Coordinates of C-alpha atoms in Angstrom, one line a residue:
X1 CA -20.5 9.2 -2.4
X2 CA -19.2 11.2 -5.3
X3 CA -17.7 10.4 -8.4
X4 CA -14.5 13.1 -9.1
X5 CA -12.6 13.6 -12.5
X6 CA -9.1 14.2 -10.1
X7 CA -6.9 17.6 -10.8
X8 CA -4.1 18.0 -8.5
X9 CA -2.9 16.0 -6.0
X10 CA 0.4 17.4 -4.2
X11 CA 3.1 14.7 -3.4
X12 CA 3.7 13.7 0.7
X13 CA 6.8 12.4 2.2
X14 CA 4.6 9.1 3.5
X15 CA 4.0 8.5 -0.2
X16 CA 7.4 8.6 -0.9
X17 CA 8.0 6.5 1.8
X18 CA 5.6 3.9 1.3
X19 CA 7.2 3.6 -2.5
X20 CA 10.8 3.2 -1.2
X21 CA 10.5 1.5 2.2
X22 CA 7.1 -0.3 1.8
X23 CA 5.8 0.6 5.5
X24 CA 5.6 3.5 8.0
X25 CA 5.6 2.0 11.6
X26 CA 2.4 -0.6 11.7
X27 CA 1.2 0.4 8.3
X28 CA 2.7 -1.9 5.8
X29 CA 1.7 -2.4 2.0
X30 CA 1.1 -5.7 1.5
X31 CA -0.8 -6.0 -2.0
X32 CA 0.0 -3.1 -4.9
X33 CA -1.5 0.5 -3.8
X34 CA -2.3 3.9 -5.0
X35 CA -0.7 6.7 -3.9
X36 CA -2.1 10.3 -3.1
X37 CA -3.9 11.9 -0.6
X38 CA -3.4 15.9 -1.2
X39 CA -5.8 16.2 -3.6
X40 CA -8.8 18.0 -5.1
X41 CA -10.9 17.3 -8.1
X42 CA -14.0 18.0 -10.3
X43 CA -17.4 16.7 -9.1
X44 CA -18.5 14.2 -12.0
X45 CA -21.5 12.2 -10.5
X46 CA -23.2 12.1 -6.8
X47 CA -25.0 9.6 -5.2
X48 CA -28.2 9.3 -4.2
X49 CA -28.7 11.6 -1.0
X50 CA -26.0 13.8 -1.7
X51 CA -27.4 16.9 -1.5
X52 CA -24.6 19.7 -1.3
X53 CA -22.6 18.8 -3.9
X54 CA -23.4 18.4 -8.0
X55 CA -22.0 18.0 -10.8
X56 CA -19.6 20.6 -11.8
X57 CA -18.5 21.5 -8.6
X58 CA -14.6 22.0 -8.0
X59 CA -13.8 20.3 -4.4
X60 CA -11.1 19.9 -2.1
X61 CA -11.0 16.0 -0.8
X62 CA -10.3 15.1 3.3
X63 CA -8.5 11.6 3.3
X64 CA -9.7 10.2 6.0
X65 CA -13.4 9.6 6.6
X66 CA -14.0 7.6 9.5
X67 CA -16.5 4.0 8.5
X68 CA -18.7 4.4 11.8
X69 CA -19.8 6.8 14.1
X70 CA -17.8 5.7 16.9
X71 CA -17.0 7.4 20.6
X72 CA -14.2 9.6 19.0
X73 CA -16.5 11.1 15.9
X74 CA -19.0 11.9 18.7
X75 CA -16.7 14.1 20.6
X76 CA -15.3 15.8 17.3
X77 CA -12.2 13.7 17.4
X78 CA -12.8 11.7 13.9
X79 CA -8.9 11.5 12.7
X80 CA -8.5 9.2 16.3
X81 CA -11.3 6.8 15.0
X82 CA -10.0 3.1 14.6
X83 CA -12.1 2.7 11.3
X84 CA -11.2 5.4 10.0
X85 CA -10.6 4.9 5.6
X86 CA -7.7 6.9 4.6
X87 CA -6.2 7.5 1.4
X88 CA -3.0 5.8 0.3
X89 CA -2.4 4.2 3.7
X90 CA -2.6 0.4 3.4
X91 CA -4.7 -1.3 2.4
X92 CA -6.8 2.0 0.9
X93 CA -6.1 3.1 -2.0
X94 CA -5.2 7.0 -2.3
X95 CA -6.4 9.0 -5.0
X96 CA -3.2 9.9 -7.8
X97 CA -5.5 8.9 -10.9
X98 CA -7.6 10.3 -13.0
X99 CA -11.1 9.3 -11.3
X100 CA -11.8 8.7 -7.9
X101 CA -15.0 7.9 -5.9
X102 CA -14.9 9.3 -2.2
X103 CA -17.6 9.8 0.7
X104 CA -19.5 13.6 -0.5
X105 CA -19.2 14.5 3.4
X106 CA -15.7 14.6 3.4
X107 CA -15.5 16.4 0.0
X108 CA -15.6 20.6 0.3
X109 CA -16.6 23.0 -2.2
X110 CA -14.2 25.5 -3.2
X111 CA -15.2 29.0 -3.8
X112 CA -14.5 30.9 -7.5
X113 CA -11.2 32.3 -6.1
X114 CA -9.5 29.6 -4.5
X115 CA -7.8 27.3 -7.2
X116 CA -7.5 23.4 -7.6
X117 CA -3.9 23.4 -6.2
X118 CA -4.7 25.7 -3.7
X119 CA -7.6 23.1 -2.6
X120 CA -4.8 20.1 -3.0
X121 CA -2.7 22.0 -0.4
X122 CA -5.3 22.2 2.5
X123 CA -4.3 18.9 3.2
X124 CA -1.1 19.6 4.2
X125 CA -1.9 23.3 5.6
X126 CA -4.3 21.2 8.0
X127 CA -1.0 19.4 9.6
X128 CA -0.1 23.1 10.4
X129 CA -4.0 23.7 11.6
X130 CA -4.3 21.0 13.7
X131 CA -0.5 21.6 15.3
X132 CA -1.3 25.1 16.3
X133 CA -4.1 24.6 18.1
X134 CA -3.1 21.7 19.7
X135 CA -0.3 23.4 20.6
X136 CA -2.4 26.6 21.6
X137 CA -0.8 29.2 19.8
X138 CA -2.4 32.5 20.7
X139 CA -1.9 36.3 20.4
X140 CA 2.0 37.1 20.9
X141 CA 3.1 33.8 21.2
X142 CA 6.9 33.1 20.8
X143 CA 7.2 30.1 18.8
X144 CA 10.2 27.7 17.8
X145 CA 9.3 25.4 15.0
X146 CA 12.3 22.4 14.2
X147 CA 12.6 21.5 10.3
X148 CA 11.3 23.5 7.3
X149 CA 10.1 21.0 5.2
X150 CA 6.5 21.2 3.6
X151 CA 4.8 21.2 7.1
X152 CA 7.3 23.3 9.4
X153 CA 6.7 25.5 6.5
X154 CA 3.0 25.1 6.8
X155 CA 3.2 25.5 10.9
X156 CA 5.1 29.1 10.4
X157 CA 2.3 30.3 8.2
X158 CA -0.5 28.7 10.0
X159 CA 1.5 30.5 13.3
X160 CA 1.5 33.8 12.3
X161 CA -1.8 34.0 10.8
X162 CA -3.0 33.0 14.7
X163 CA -1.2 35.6 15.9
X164 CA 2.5 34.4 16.9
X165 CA 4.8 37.3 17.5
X166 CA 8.0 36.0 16.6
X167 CA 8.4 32.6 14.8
X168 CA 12.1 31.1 14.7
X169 CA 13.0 28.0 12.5
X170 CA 15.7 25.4 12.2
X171 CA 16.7 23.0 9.3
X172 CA 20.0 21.6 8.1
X173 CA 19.1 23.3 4.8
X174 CA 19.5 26.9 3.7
X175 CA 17.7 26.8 0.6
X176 CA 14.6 25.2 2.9
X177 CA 15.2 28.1 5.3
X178 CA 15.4 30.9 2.6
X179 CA 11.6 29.2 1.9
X180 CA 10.7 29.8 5.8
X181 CA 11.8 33.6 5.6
X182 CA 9.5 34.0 2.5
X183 CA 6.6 32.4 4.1
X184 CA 6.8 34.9 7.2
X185 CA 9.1 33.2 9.5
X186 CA 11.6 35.9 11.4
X187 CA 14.2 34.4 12.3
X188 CA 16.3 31.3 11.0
X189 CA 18.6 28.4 12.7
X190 CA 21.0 26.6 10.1
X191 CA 22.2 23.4 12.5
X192 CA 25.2 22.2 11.3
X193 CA 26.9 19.8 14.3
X194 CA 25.6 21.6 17.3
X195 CA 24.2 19.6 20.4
X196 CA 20.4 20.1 21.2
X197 CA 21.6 22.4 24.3
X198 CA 23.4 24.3 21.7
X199 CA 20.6 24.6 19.1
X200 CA 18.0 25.5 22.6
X201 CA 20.6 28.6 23.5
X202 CA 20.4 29.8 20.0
X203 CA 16.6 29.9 19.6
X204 CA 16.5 31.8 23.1
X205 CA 19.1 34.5 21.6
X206 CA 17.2 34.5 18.8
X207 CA 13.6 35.5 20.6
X208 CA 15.2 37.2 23.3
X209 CA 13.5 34.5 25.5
X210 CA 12.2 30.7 26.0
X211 CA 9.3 30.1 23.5
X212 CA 6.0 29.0 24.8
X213 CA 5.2 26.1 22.1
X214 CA 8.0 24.1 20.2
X215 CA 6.5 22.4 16.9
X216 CA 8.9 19.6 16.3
X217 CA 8.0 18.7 12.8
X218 CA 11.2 16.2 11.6
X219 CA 10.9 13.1 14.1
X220 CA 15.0 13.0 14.8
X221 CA 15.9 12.5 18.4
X222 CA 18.4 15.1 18.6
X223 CA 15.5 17.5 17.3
X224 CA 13.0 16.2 19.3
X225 CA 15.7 16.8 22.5
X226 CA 16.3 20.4 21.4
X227 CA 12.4 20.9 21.5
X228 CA 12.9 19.6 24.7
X229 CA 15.4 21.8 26.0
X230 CA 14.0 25.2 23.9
X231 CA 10.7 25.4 25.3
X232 CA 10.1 27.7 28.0
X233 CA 9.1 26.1 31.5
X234 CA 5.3 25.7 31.6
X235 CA 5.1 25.6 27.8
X236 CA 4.3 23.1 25.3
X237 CA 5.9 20.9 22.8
X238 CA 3.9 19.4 19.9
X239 CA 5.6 16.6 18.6
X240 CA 4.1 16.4 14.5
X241 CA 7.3 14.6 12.6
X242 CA 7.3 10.7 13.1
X243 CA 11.1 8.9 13.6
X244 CA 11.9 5.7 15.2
X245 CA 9.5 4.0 17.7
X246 CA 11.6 4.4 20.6
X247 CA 13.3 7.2 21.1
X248 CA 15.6 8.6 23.8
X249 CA 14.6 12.3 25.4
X250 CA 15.4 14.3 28.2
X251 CA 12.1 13.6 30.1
X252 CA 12.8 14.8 33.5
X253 CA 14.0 17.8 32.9
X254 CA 10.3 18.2 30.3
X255 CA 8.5 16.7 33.7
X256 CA 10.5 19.0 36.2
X257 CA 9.8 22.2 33.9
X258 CA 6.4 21.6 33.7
X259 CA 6.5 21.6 29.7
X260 CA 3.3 19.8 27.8
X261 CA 4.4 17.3 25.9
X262 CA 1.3 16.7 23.0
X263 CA 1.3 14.5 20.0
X264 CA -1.3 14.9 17.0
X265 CA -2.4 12.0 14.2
X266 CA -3.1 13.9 10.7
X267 CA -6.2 16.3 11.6
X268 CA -9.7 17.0 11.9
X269 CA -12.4 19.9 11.4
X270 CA -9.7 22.0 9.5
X271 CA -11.2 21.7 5.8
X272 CA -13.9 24.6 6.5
X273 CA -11.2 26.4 7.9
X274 CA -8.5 26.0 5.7
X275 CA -11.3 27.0 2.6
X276 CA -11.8 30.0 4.5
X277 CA -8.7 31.4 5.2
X278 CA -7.4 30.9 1.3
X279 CA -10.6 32.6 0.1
X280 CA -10.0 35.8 2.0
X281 CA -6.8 35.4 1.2
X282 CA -5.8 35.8 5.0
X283 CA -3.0 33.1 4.0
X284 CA -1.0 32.0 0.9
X285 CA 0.7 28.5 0.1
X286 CA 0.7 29.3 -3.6
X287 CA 4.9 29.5 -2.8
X288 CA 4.8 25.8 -1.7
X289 CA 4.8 24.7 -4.9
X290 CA 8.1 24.3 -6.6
X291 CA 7.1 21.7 -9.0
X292 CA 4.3 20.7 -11.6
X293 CA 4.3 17.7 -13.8
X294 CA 1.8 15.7 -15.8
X295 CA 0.1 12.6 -14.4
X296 CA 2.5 10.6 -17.5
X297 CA 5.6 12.0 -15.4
X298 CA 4.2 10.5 -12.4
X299 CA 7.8 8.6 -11.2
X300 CA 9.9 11.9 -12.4
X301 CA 8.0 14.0 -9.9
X302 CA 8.4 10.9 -6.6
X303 CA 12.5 11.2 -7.8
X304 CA 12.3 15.1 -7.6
X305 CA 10.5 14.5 -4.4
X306 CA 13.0 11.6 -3.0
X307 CA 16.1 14.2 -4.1
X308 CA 14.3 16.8 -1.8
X309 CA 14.2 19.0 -4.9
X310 CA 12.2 22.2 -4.4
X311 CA 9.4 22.2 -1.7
X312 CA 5.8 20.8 -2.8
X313 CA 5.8 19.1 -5.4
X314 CA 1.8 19.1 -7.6
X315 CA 1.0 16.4 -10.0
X316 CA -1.9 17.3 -12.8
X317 CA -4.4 14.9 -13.5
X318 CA -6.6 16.2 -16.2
X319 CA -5.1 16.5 -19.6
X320 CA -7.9 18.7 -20.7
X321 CA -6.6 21.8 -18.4
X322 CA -3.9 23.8 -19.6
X323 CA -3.7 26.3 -17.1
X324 CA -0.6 26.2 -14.6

C-alpha cells in the first residue's frame, strides 16, 4: 500500500447521487461515507514491497482494486470481480480528503507533462476507454453517441482519437452540445419532444447513413430506444448510462437486425493507456473542467454539480499548491 497527500479529485454524478438519494440500485449507504473516486495525489509513504513507487511521486489512483485473485482478474476482467474494493461505493470509503492510503498496484505514475487534474480525469476518460472498445470502434467508424454529459463527452474524444470518422451527439442541452463540438464531435442533435424513431432518422441524415456502434451514455428509456432504432443492422449498442432496473426497449426489432446489444461496469486495463495518450498529448480533457474549488468549499462545488453547472467539476485538496 501507499500513503498519498490527495490533490484533485474531479466530482461524479454517482457521488452526487449517493449524497442526495442515499443508493444507486443495490448499493446503498448505510453508515456515513466518503466521497471521491476521480482522483490523483502525491506519493507520501509506501509499504514494504512496494517497489515502483516512492516518495515524491505524483500518481493517478484506479478505484477499484479487486481483494483476491479470482477467475475474472485471471482472464483480465478485474472491474467484473465480486470483491472488488472501490472507492466511494458503500461501504468503502472514496478518497475526497486530504490523505488517503490505497493498494501501490493500482496507483500510476504520471509523467513531468501530464498534470494532477489531468491524472484525476483518467478516471472518467476510462468510461470512454472501456465503451469504445467494447463497442469496437475502429478506423472510419460512424458513431452516434446519446447525452453529452462528462462521459458522452469523454466517448466522443476517446472515439475519434480511435479513428471514428464521423461522430454525432444528442443531449437536451445546447450549452452541453456546444461542449461536444469543442471536444471534436461533428455533428450535434438538440432533442426537444421528438420520439426515438424521430431522433434515429435524424442521426441517419446527419451521417448520411446507420452508424455501426450507438454509445448510450444517459440510462433514459426513450434514449436507450433511440439507440435501438439508430444503429445500423449488424451493429452494436453499448449501453454505459444506468436508469431504472427495468426498462422497456424495442428488442425484436435489436434481435431481428442483428444489432449487439453490450453493457460495461466502470473499466479495466485503461490507466496505462489513458497516461499514455495525455502524455503525447494525442488527447486533451483539460476543457472538461469548468469548475475548481477548494477542499473548504467542498458542498458549493456538489450544488454546482447537482445544478448541472458547467461540465467537470475538480476539487483541490492540498492547500499548499497555488497553481490552477
Amino acid at each position: 500500500e501507499v500513503l498519498l497527500r490527495m490533490h484533485s479529485v474531479g466530482i461524479c454524478g454517482s457521488d452526487v447521487h449517493y449524497w442526495q438519494q442515499g443508493r444507486i440500485g443495490d448499493f446503498v449507504v448505510k453508515d456515513p461515507m466518503v466521497l471521491g473516486h476521480e482522483a490523483s495525489g502525491t506519493v507520501v509513504k509506501v509499504g514494504p514491497g512496494v517497489a515502483h513507487l516512492k516518495p515524491g511521486d505524483r500518481v493517478a489512483i484506479e478505484p477499484g482494486v479487486p481483494r483476491e485473485m479470482d477467475e475474472f482478474c485471471k482472464t483480465g476482467r478485474y472491474n467484473l470481480s465480486p470483491t472488488i474494493f472501490f472507492c466511494a461505493t458503500p461501504p468503502d470509503d472514496g478518497n475526497l480528503c486530504r490523505y488517503y492510503k490505497h493498494s501501490a498496484s493500482y496507483c500510476y505514475k504520471l509523467p513531468d507533462n501530464v498534470t494532477f487534474e489531468e491524472g484525476a480525469l483518467i478516471e472518467p476518460l476510462s468510461v470512454g476507454i472501456h465503451a469504445c472498445k467494447r463497442a469496437g470502434v475502429t478506423l472510419g467508424s460512424k458513431v452516434f453517441v446519446s447525452g453529452s454529459g462528462p462521459i458522452g463527452l469523454v466517448n466522443v474524444l476517446v472515439a475519434k482519437m480511435m479513428g471514428a470518422a464521423a461522430v454525432v451527439i444528442a443531449d437536451l442541452s445546447a450549452s452541453r452540445l456546444q461542449k461536444a463540438k469543442e471536444v471534436g464531435a461533428d455533428f450535434t442533435i438538440q432533442v426537444k419532444n421528438e420520439t426515438p424513431q424521430e431522433v434515429a432518422s435524424k442521426v441517419e441524415s446527419l451521417l448520411g447513413c446507420m452508424p455501426e456502434i450507438t454509445v448510450e451514455c444517459t440510462g433514459v428509456q426513450a434514449c436507450i430506444q433511440a439507440g435501438i432504432y439508430a444503429t445500423r443492422s449488424g451493429g452494436t449498442l453499448v449501453l454505459v448510462g444506468l436508469g431504472p432496473e427495468m426498462v422497456t426497449v424495442p428488442i425484436v426489432n435489436a434481435a431481428v437486425r442483428e444489432v449487439d446489444i453490450r453493457g460495461i461496469f466502470r473499466y479495466c486495463n485503461t490507466w496505462p493507456v489513458a497516461i499514455a495518450l495525455l502524455a503525447s498529448k494525442r488527447i486533451n480533457v483539460k476543457p472538461l473542467v469548468t469548475h475548481r474549488f477548494p477542499l473548504e468549499k467542498a458542498l458549493e462545488a456538489f450544488e454546482t454539480t447537482k445544478r448541472g453547472e458547467g461540465v467537470k467539476v475538480m476539487l483541490k485538496c492540498d492547500p499548499t499548491d497555488h497553481n490552477p
